[in-house]
């Protein structure tokens, strides 16, 4: 993000103590020492785990800030009353949606146009493991937000991570025109939730479904430990192939639950490179892995 409009990407990051830190990039690519962003002449401080994101909230040509924190307090909106090259904050207002003021413990807001209508929306990760979606029903320069509508799996049910403190970034991971989620949580898991186009009557929207498949760290002794995220309950069939196309092992589970599952596959494969192919419901997933003893 080019915070000071000089043509170079800078870094702005929250921290454990509640401050928001600006690292300006030099023309040679290096970064200057961090300085704390200020509001009304004092260091901006939300008390703990500050979580900023930026957007031109009022459509005036400069970046404003939305800021989450560690506490069950309203999300803050800081309007830039300066310019695109010289910010100035003078206090904040509380984020409101659906006629109320959301309070999410350990909130992390993220800005993205989730429904492709040209207006930025707000998605907030929180301690309760959900991703709270607030659709912008206002206009450019005068945003207004509908009530909380947590993101759901394609076949229904709120999206959860396994653990609390949902951290997220939103982007079009596979460049298919739909917003995907890359998320983390308190216990160090990282998830990728992919959006799909789903027709509803005469309209369509991006609905999240997570096709993540991975082998857990240090997976091999006599077993393979596999993590798989499912959008709905389904049995999973695994086939492990050598790199010349031979089937080295097959394994089928019973019905797995929606969301994150860990599957243990009995194996005693020799050293080498393999392809793990999984079929679950109507989804097929593939991951390459290496065994080194």
Tab-separated table of N, CA, C and O in Angstrom, residues 80-180:
chain	number	residue	atom	x	y	z
A	80	UNK	N	-9.384	10.232	7.108
A	80	UNK	CA	-8.203	11.021	6.785
A	80	UNK	C	-8.657	12.430	6.397
A	80	UNK	O	-9.239	12.632	5.329
A	81	UNK	N	-8.389	13.407	7.265
A	81	UNK	CA	-8.759	14.790	6.984
A	81	UNK	C	-7.612	15.557	6.343
A	81	UNK	O	-7.734	16.769	6.098
A	82	UNK	N	-6.517	14.837	6.062
A	82	UNK	CA	-5.384	15.451	5.375
A	82	UNK	C	-5.482	15.249	3.879
A	82	UNK	O	-6.468	15.625	3.241
A	83	UNK	N	-4.483	14.575	3.314
A	83	UNK	CA	-4.446	14.347	1.871
A	83	UNK	C	-3.883	12.971	1.578
A	83	UNK	O	-3.495	12.232	2.488
A	84	UNK	N	-3.808	12.626	0.290
A	84	UNK	CA	-3.275	11.317	-0.097
A	84	UNK	C	-1.795	11.181	0.217
A	84	UNK	O	-1.285	10.069	0.358
A	85	UNK	N	-1.080	12.286	0.324
A	85	UNK	CA	0.358	12.224	0.595
A	85	UNK	C	0.722	12.647	2.016
A	85	UNK	O	1.870	12.486	2.434
A	86	UNK	N	-0.242	13.183	2.763
A	86	UNK	CA	0.022	13.619	4.144
A	86	UNK	C	-1.239	13.381	4.961
A	86	UNK	O	-2.115	14.250	5.036
A	87	UNK	N	-1.327	12.190	5.573
A	87	UNK	CA	-2.523	11.838	6.325
A	87	UNK	C	-2.669	12.699	7.572
A	87	UNK	O	-1.693	13.225	8.124
A	88	UNK	N	-3.907	12.796	8.039
A	88	UNK	CA	-4.182	13.424	9.332
A	88	UNK	C	-5.463	12.819	9.881
A	88	UNK	O	-6.495	12.821	9.210
A	89	UNK	N	-5.390	12.259	11.092
A	89	UNK	CA	-6.561	11.733	11.779
A	89	UNK	C	-6.902	12.638	12.964
A	89	UNK	O	-6.002	13.098	13.683
A	90	UNK	N	-8.180	12.881	13.161
A	90	UNK	CA	-8.632	13.681	14.300
A	90	UNK	C	-9.808	12.976	14.970
A	90	UNK	O	-10.951	13.406	14.866
A	91	UNK	N	-9.507	11.857	15.644
A	91	UNK	CA	-10.549	11.083	16.292
A	91	UNK	C	-11.186	10.079	15.348
A	91	UNK	O	-10.785	9.935	14.190
A	92	UNK	N	-12.199	9.405	15.849
A	92	UNK	CA	-12.804	8.313	15.097
A	92	UNK	C	-14.299	8.253	15.374
A	92	UNK	O	-14.816	8.844	16.321
A	93	UNK	N	-14.980	7.503	14.513
A	93	UNK	CA	-16.374	7.140	14.739
A	93	UNK	C	-16.460	5.628	14.817
A	93	UNK	O	-15.528	4.923	14.401
A	94	UNK	N	-17.555	5.105	15.330
A	94	UNK	CA	-17.733	3.660	15.457
A	94	UNK	C	-18.388	3.098	14.189
A	94	UNK	O	-19.276	3.732	13.608
A	95	UNK	N	-17.934	1.936	13.780
A	95	UNK	CA	-18.545	1.241	12.646
A	95	UNK	C	-19.946	0.780	13.040
A	95	UNK	O	-20.137	0.157	14.086
A	96	UNK	N	-20.928	1.114	12.218
A	96	UNK	CA	-22.303	0.697	12.458
A	96	UNK	C	-22.811	-0.095	11.263
A	96	UNK	O	-22.403	0.131	10.123
A	97	UNK	N	-23.718	-1.020	11.527
A	97	UNK	CA	-24.290	-1.859	10.476
A	97	UNK	C	-25.657	-2.336	10.931
A	97	UNK	O	-25.816	-2.775	12.075
A	98	UNK	N	-26.630	-2.245	10.045
A	98	UNK	CA	-27.963	-2.717	10.373
A	98	UNK	C	-28.579	-1.997	11.555
A	98	UNK	O	-29.373	-2.577	12.289
A	99	UNK	N	-28.213	-0.749	11.755
A	99	UNK	CA	-28.779	0.024	12.846
A	99	UNK	C	-28.161	-0.226	14.207
A	99	UNK	O	-28.657	0.282	15.213
A	100	UNK	N	-27.072	-0.991	14.279
A	100	UNK	CA	-26.420	-1.260	15.562
A	100	UNK	C	-24.911	-1.138	15.405
A	100	UNK	O	-24.391	-0.955	14.299
A	101	UNK	N	-24.216	-1.249	16.514
A	101	UNK	CA	-22.755	-1.139	16.529
A	101	UNK	C	-22.146	-2.486	16.887
A	101	UNK	O	-22.211	-2.909	18.046
A	102	UNK	N	-21.590	-3.218	15.907
A	102	UNK	CA	-21.023	-4.540	16.199
A	102	UNK	C	-19.870	-4.447	17.191
A	102	UNK	O	-19.045	-3.534	17.129
A	103	UNK	N	-19.825	-5.410	18.104
A	103	UNK	CA	-18.728	-5.536	19.052
A	103	UNK	C	-18.209	-6.974	18.984
A	103	UNK	O	-18.864	-7.884	19.472
A	104	UNK	N	-17.062	-7.155	18.364
A	104	UNK	CA	-16.482	-8.487	18.228
A	104	UNK	C	-15.146	-8.534	18.968
A	104	UNK	O	-14.237	-7.752	18.673
A	105	UNK	N	-15.040	-9.453	19.911
A	105	UNK	CA	-13.790	-9.621	20.659
A	105	UNK	C	-12.692	-10.082	19.715
A	105	UNK	O	-12.872	-10.980	18.907
A	106	UNK	N	-11.524	-9.430	19.807
A	106	UNK	CA	-10.372	-9.703	18.943
A	106	UNK	C	-10.768	-9.597	17.468
A	106	UNK	O	-10.546	-10.512	16.670
A	107	UNK	N	-11.309	-8.456	17.131
A	107	UNK	CA	-11.813	-8.229	15.776
A	107	UNK	C	-10.684	-7.907	14.809
A	107	UNK	O	-9.709	-7.232	15.150
A	108	UNK	N	-10.831	-8.409	13.577
A	108	UNK	CA	-9.922	-8.048	12.485
A	108	UNK	C	-10.748	-7.756	11.250
A	108	UNK	O	-11.223	-8.674	10.581
A	109	UNK	N	-10.965	-6.474	10.923
A	109	UNK	CA	-11.750	-6.144	9.738
A	109	UNK	C	-10.918	-6.210	8.466
A	109	UNK	O	-9.711	-5.959	8.469
A	110	UNK	N	-11.585	-6.563	7.371
A	110	UNK	CA	-10.950	-6.576	6.059
A	110	UNK	C	-11.922	-5.992	5.050
A	110	UNK	O	-13.120	-6.271	5.090
A	111	UNK	N	-11.404	-5.185	4.137
A	111	UNK	CA	-12.208	-4.478	3.145
A	111	UNK	C	-12.112	-5.184	1.803
A	111	UNK	O	-11.012	-5.487	1.324
A	112	UNK	N	-13.261	-5.462	1.177
A	112	UNK	CA	-13.260	-6.072	-0.152
A	112	UNK	C	-14.669	-5.946	-0.741
A	112	UNK	O	-15.660	-5.998	0.005
A	113	UNK	N	-14.746	-5.812	-2.060
A	113	UNK	CA	-16.046	-5.824	-2.743
A	113	UNK	C	-16.464	-7.277	-2.917
A	113	UNK	O	-16.128	-7.922	-3.906
A	114	UNK	N	-17.206	-7.811	-1.968
A	114	UNK	CA	-17.534	-9.231	-1.946
A	114	UNK	C	-18.563	-9.632	-3.003
A	114	UNK	O	-18.573	-10.775	-3.460
A	115	UNK	N	-19.463	-8.737	-3.380
A	115	UNK	CA	-20.543	-9.107	-4.300
A	115	UNK	C	-20.430	-8.447	-5.669
A	115	UNK	O	-21.352	-8.517	-6.480
A	116	UNK	N	-19.296	-7.798	-5.937
A	116	UNK	CA	-19.042	-7.264	-7.265
A	116	UNK	C	-19.940	-6.125	-7.686
A	116	UNK	O	-20.130	-5.896	-8.887
A	117	UNK	N	-20.459	-5.340	-6.739
A	117	UNK	CA	-21.353	-4.238	-7.092
A	117	UNK	C	-20.638	-2.894	-7.160
A	117	UNK	O	-21.274	-1.845	-7.314
A	118	UNK	N	-19.314	-2.911	-7.047
A	118	UNK	CA	-18.537	-1.689	-7.127
A	118	UNK	C	-18.386	-0.953	-5.819
A	118	UNK	O	-17.733	0.102	-5.780
A	119	UNK	N	-18.951	-1.471	-4.733
A	119	UNK	CA	-18.846	-0.859	-3.412
A	119	UNK	C	-18.065	-1.784	-2.483
A	119	UNK	O	-18.259	-3.004	-2.510
A	120	UNK	N	-17.200	-1.221	-1.672
A	120	UNK	CA	-16.455	-2.061	-0.736
A	120	UNK	C	-17.369	-2.541	0.388
A	120	UNK	O	-18.239	-1.821	0.859
A	121	UNK	N	-17.176	-3.789	0.782
A	121	UNK	CA	-17.878	-4.387	1.909
A	121	UNK	C	-16.881	-4.616	3.044
A	121	UNK	O	-15.666	-4.456	2.868
A	122	UNK	N	-17.387	-5.002	4.210
A	122	UNK	CA	-16.537	-5.244	5.375
A	122	UNK	C	-16.749	-6.678	5.853
A	122	UNK	O	-17.896	-7.113	6.035
A	123	UNK	N	-15.657	-7.419	6.024
A	123	UNK	CA	-15.687	-8.754	6.617
A	123	UNK	C	-14.809	-8.717	7.863
A	123	UNK	O	-13.673	-8.236	7.814
A	124	UNK	N	-15.334	-9.208	8.975
A	124	UNK	CA	-14.612	-9.135	10.246
A	124	UNK	C	-14.382	-10.535	10.800
A	124	UNK	O	-15.340	-11.280	11.051
A	125	UNK	N	-13.131	-10.904	10.973
A	125	UNK	CA	-12.786	-12.106	11.710
A	125	UNK	C	-12.806	-11.804	13.195
A	125	UNK	O	-12.599	-10.654	13.610
A	126	UNK	N	-13.046	-12.832	14.014
A	126	UNK	CA	-13.210	-12.567	15.445
A	126	UNK	C	-12.869	-13.797	16.272
A	126	UNK	O	-12.618	-14.884	15.745
A	127	UNK	N	-12.916	-13.625	17.578
A	127	UNK	CA	-12.613	-14.689	18.532
A	127	UNK	C	-13.565	-15.876	18.411
A	127	UNK	O	-13.194	-17.017	18.691
A	128	UNK	N	-14.802	-15.629	17.973
A	128	UNK	CA	-15.821	-16.690	17.941
A	128	UNK	C	-15.712	-17.599	16.724
A	128	UNK	O	-16.627	-18.365	16.450
A	129	UNK	N	-14.610	-17.501	15.963
A	129	UNK	CA	-14.288	-18.392	14.852
A	129	UNK	C	-15.059	-18.088	13.569
A	129	UNK	O	-14.811	-18.712	12.554
A	130	UNK	N	-15.984	-17.147	13.595
A	130	UNK	CA	-16.772	-16.831	12.408
A	130	UNK	C	-16.133	-15.700	11.602
A	130	UNK	O	-15.254	-14.987	12.062
A	131	UNK	N	-16.661	-15.535	10.355
A	131	UNK	CA	-16.308	-14.415	9.500
A	131	UNK	C	-17.583	-13.610	9.257
A	131	UNK	O	-18.475	-14.040	8.536
A	132	UNK	N	-17.662	-12.451	9.889
A	132	UNK	CA	-18.880	-11.640	9.891
A	132	UNK	C	-18.877	-10.725	8.665
A	132	UNK	O	-17.980	-9.886	8.511
A	133	UNK	N	-19.892	-10.847	7.820
A	133	UNK	CA	-19.973	-10.127	6.558
A	133	UNK	C	-21.005	-9.012	6.650
A	133	UNK	O	-22.160	-9.258	7.004
A	134	UNK	N	-20.564	-7.795	6.312
A	134	UNK	CA	-21.437	-6.634	6.314
A	134	UNK	C	-21.469	-6.050	4.901
A	134	UNK	O	-20.484	-5.449	4.440
A	135	UNK	N	-22.587	-6.220	4.220
A	135	UNK	CA	-22.722	-5.738	2.848
A	135	UNK	C	-22.934	-4.223	2.837
A	135	UNK	O	-23.727	-3.683	3.598
A	136	UNK	N	-22.211	-3.566	1.934
A	136	UNK	CA	-22.349	-2.129	1.760
A	136	UNK	C	-23.564	-1.859	0.869
A	136	UNK	O	-23.551	-2.154	-0.323
A	137	UNK	N	-24.612	-1.299	1.462
A	137	UNK	CA	-25.840	-0.995	0.726
A	137	UNK	C	-25.968	0.497	0.452
A	137	UNK	O	-27.032	0.963	0.039
A	138	UNK	N	-24.891	1.249	0.679
A	138	UNK	CA	-24.915	2.684	0.472
A	138	UNK	C	-24.475	3.068	-0.927
A	138	UNK	O	-24.773	2.382	-1.914
A	139	UNK	N	-23.711	4.135	-1.027
A	139	UNK	CA	-23.210	4.626	-2.299
A	139	UNK	C	-21.729	4.946	-2.146
A	139	UNK	O	-21.191	5.009	-1.040
A	140	UNK	N	-21.036	5.168	-3.281
A	140	UNK	CA	-19.645	5.590	-3.230
A	140	UNK	C	-19.560	6.929	-2.515
A	140	UNK	O	-20.226	7.891	-2.887
A	141	UNK	N	-18.755	6.980	-1.473
A	141	UNK	CA	-18.622	8.200	-0.699
A	141	UNK	C	-19.556	8.292	0.487
A	141	UNK	O	-19.349	9.115	1.379
A	142	UNK	N	-20.587	7.449	0.510
A	142	UNK	CA	-21.532	7.447	1.627
A	142	UNK	C	-21.928	6.010	1.943
A	142	UNK	O	-23.064	5.592	1.709
A	143	UNK	N	-20.994	5.229	2.465
A	143	UNK	CA	-21.272	3.810	2.717
A	143	UNK	C	-22.283	3.615	3.832
A	143	UNK	O	-22.357	4.395	4.778
A	144	UNK	N	-23.075	2.548	3.685
A	144	UNK	CA	-24.023	2.125	4.712
A	144	UNK	C	-24.044	0.616	4.677
A	144	UNK	O	-23.931	0.014	3.599
A	145	UNK	N	-24.198	-0.028	5.835
A	145	UNK	CA	-23.973	-1.468	5.894
A	145	UNK	C	-25.171	-2.204	6.460
A	145	UNK	O	-25.796	-1.766	7.437
A	146	UNK	N	-25.485	-3.336	5.821
A	146	UNK	CA	-26.548	-4.207	6.298
A	146	UNK	C	-26.096	-4.935	7.555
A	146	UNK	O	-24.907	-4.951	7.900
A	147	UNK	N	-27.037	-5.562	8.236
A	147	UNK	CA	-26.733	-6.315	9.451
A	147	UNK	C	-25.817	-7.497	9.157
A	147	UNK	O	-25.676	-7.928	8.005
A	148	UNK	N	-25.231	-8.006	10.200
A	148	UNK	CA	-24.289	-9.125	10.106
A	148	UNK	C	-24.915	-10.319	9.393
A	148	UNK	O	-26.014	-10.766	9.716
A	149	UNK	N	-24.175	-10.848	8.402
A	149	UNK	CA	-24.601	-12.037	7.662
A	149	UNK	C	-23.368	-12.918	7.487
A	149	UNK	O	-22.705	-12.875	6.453
A	150	UNK	N	-23.000	-13.719	8.519
A	150	UNK	CA	-21.748	-14.468	8.469
A	150	UNK	C	-21.602	-15.292	7.191
A	150	UNK	O	-22.580	-15.841	6.676
A	151	UNK	N	-20.371	-15.350	6.669
A	151	UNK	CA	-20.104	-16.119	5.466
A	151	UNK	C	-20.422	-17.586	5.712
A	151	UNK	O	-20.169	-18.127	6.785
A	152	UNK	N	-20.928	-18.245	4.660
A	152	UNK	CA	-21.379	-19.628	4.773
A	152	UNK	C	-20.683	-20.520	3.764
A	152	UNK	O	-20.184	-20.071	2.735
A	153	UNK	N	-20.684	-21.813	4.076
A	153	UNK	CA	-20.287	-22.803	3.102
A	153	UNK	C	-21.322	-22.880	1.982
A	153	UNK	O	-22.469	-22.450	2.135
A	154	UNK	N	-20.921	-23.456	0.873
A	154	UNK	CA	-21.804	-23.540	-0.284
A	154	UNK	C	-23.108	-24.260	0.038
A	154	UNK	O	-24.167	-23.888	-0.460
A	155	UNK	N	-23.060	-25.272	0.888
A	155	UNK	CA	-24.251	-26.050	1.200
A	155	UNK	C	-24.860	-25.655	2.540
A	155	UNK	O	-25.619	-26.417	3.130
A	156	UNK	N	-24.533	-24.461	3.012
A	156	UNK	CA	-25.143	-23.956	4.231
A	156	UNK	C	-24.276	-24.153	5.451
A	156	UNK	O	-23.411	-25.027	5.501
A	157	UNK	N	-24.506	-23.332	6.461
A	157	UNK	CA	-23.753	-23.393	7.710
A	157	UNK	C	-22.620	-22.396	7.711
A	157	UNK	O	-21.916	-22.213	6.716
A	158	UNK	N	-22.434	-21.695	8.837
A	158	UNK	CA	-21.396	-20.676	8.940
A	158	UNK	C	-20.009	-21.271	8.751
A	158	UNK	O	-19.717	-22.382	9.214
A	159	UNK	N	-19.142	-20.518	8.082
A	159	UNK	CA	-17.741	-20.903	7.967
A	159	UNK	C	-17.054	-20.710	9.311
A	159	UNK	O	-17.183	-19.667	9.949
A	160	UNK	N	-16.336	-21.727	9.743
A	160	UNK	CA	-15.553	-21.654	10.965
A	160	UNK	C	-14.114	-22.052	10.664
A	160	UNK	O	-13.847	-22.850	9.778
A	161	UNK	N	-13.162	-21.489	11.434
A	161	UNK	CA	-11.863	-22.129	11.541
A	161	UNK	C	-11.934	-23.084	12.732
A	161	UNK	O	-12.893	-23.063	13.497
A	162	UNK	N	-10.944	-23.918	12.891
A	162	UNK	CA	-10.943	-24.862	14.011
A	162	UNK	C	-10.799	-24.153	15.353
A	162	UNK	O	-11.258	-24.638	16.372
A	163	UNK	N	-10.147	-23.012	15.340
A	163	UNK	CA	-9.795	-22.356	16.600
A	163	UNK	C	-10.141	-20.877	16.525
A	163	UNK	O	-10.499	-20.341	15.489
A	164	UNK	N	-10.009	-20.183	17.637
A	164	UNK	CA	-10.467	-18.803	17.761
A	164	UNK	C	-9.509	-17.824	17.086
A	164	UNK	O	-8.464	-18.200	16.554
A	165	UNK	N	-9.886	-16.550	17.154
A	165	UNK	CA	-9.072	-15.432	16.668
A	165	UNK	C	-8.852	-15.509	15.156
A	165	UNK	O	-7.721	-15.641	14.683
A	166	UNK	N	-9.924	-15.432	14.395
A	166	UNK	CA	-9.840	-15.534	12.941
A	166	UNK	C	-9.121	-14.320	12.354
A	166	UNK	O	-9.579	-13.198	12.505
A	167	UNK	N	-8.006	-14.534	11.716
A	167	UNK	CA	-7.286	-13.503	10.963
A	167	UNK	C	-7.531	-13.779	9.485
A	167	UNK	O	-7.526	-14.935	9.064
A	168	UNK	N	-7.704	-12.754	8.663
A	168	UNK	CA	-8.041	-13.040	7.270
A	168	UNK	C	-7.473	-12.010	6.324
A	168	UNK	O	-7.229	-10.861	6.679
A	169	UNK	N	-7.265	-12.470	5.088
A	169	UNK	CA	-7.013	-11.601	3.948
A	169	UNK	C	-7.940	-12.076	2.838
A	169	UNK	O	-8.174	-13.286	2.688
A	170	UNK	N	-8.481	-11.154	2.070
A	170	UNK	CA	-9.411	-11.482	0.996
A	170	UNK	C	-8.772	-11.116	-0.329
A	170	UNK	O	-8.278	-9.994	-0.502
A	171	UNK	N	-8.755	-12.056	-1.264
A	171	UNK	CA	-8.244	-11.783	-2.599
A	171	UNK	C	-8.764	-12.844	-3.555
A	171	UNK	O	-9.315	-13.866	-3.118
A	172	UNK	N	-8.597	-12.616	-4.833
A	172	UNK	CA	-9.014	-13.594	-5.841
A	172	UNK	C	-7.853	-14.550	-6.064
A	172	UNK	O	-7.057	-14.401	-6.981
A	173	UNK	N	-7.771	-15.575	-5.209
A	173	UNK	CA	-6.620	-16.491	-5.166
A	173	UNK	C	-6.375	-17.173	-6.504
A	173	UNK	O	-5.247	-17.305	-6.953
A	174	UNK	N	-7.436	-17.645	-7.155
A	174	UNK	CA	-7.283	-18.401	-8.403
A	174	UNK	C	-7.729	-17.607	-9.627
A	174	UNK	O	-7.916	-18.169	-10.703
A	175	UNK	N	-7.917	-16.303	-9.483
A	175	UNK	CA	-8.218	-15.389	-10.584
A	175	UNK	C	-9.432	-15.840	-11.397
A	175	UNK	O	-9.440	-15.792	-12.623
A	176	UNK	N	-10.503	-16.247	-10.675
A	176	UNK	CA	-11.724	-16.644	-11.357
A	176	UNK	C	-12.833	-15.608	-11.205
A	176	UNK	O	-13.979	-15.839	-11.601
A	177	UNK	N	-12.502	-14.454	-10.619
A	177	UNK	CA	-13.472	-13.388	-10.474
A	177	UNK	C	-14.248	-13.401	-9.175
A	177	UNK	O	-15.120	-12.549	-8.984
A	178	UNK	N	-13.937	-14.340	-8.263
A	178	UNK	CA	-14.667	-14.437	-6.999
A	178	UNK	C	-13.705	-14.275	-5.828
A	178	UNK	O	-12.552	-14.720	-5.884
A	179	UNK	N	-14.176	-13.663	-4.726
A	179	UNK	CA	-13.292	-13.394	-3.587
A	179	UNK	C	-13.037	-14.645	-2.748
A	179	UNK	O	-13.972	-15.298	-2.297
A	180	UNK	N	-11.778	-14.972	-2.558
A	180	UNK	CA	-11.380	-16.110	-1.736
A	180	UNK	C	-10.816	-15.599	-0.406
A	180	UNK	O	-10.443	-14.438	-0.279
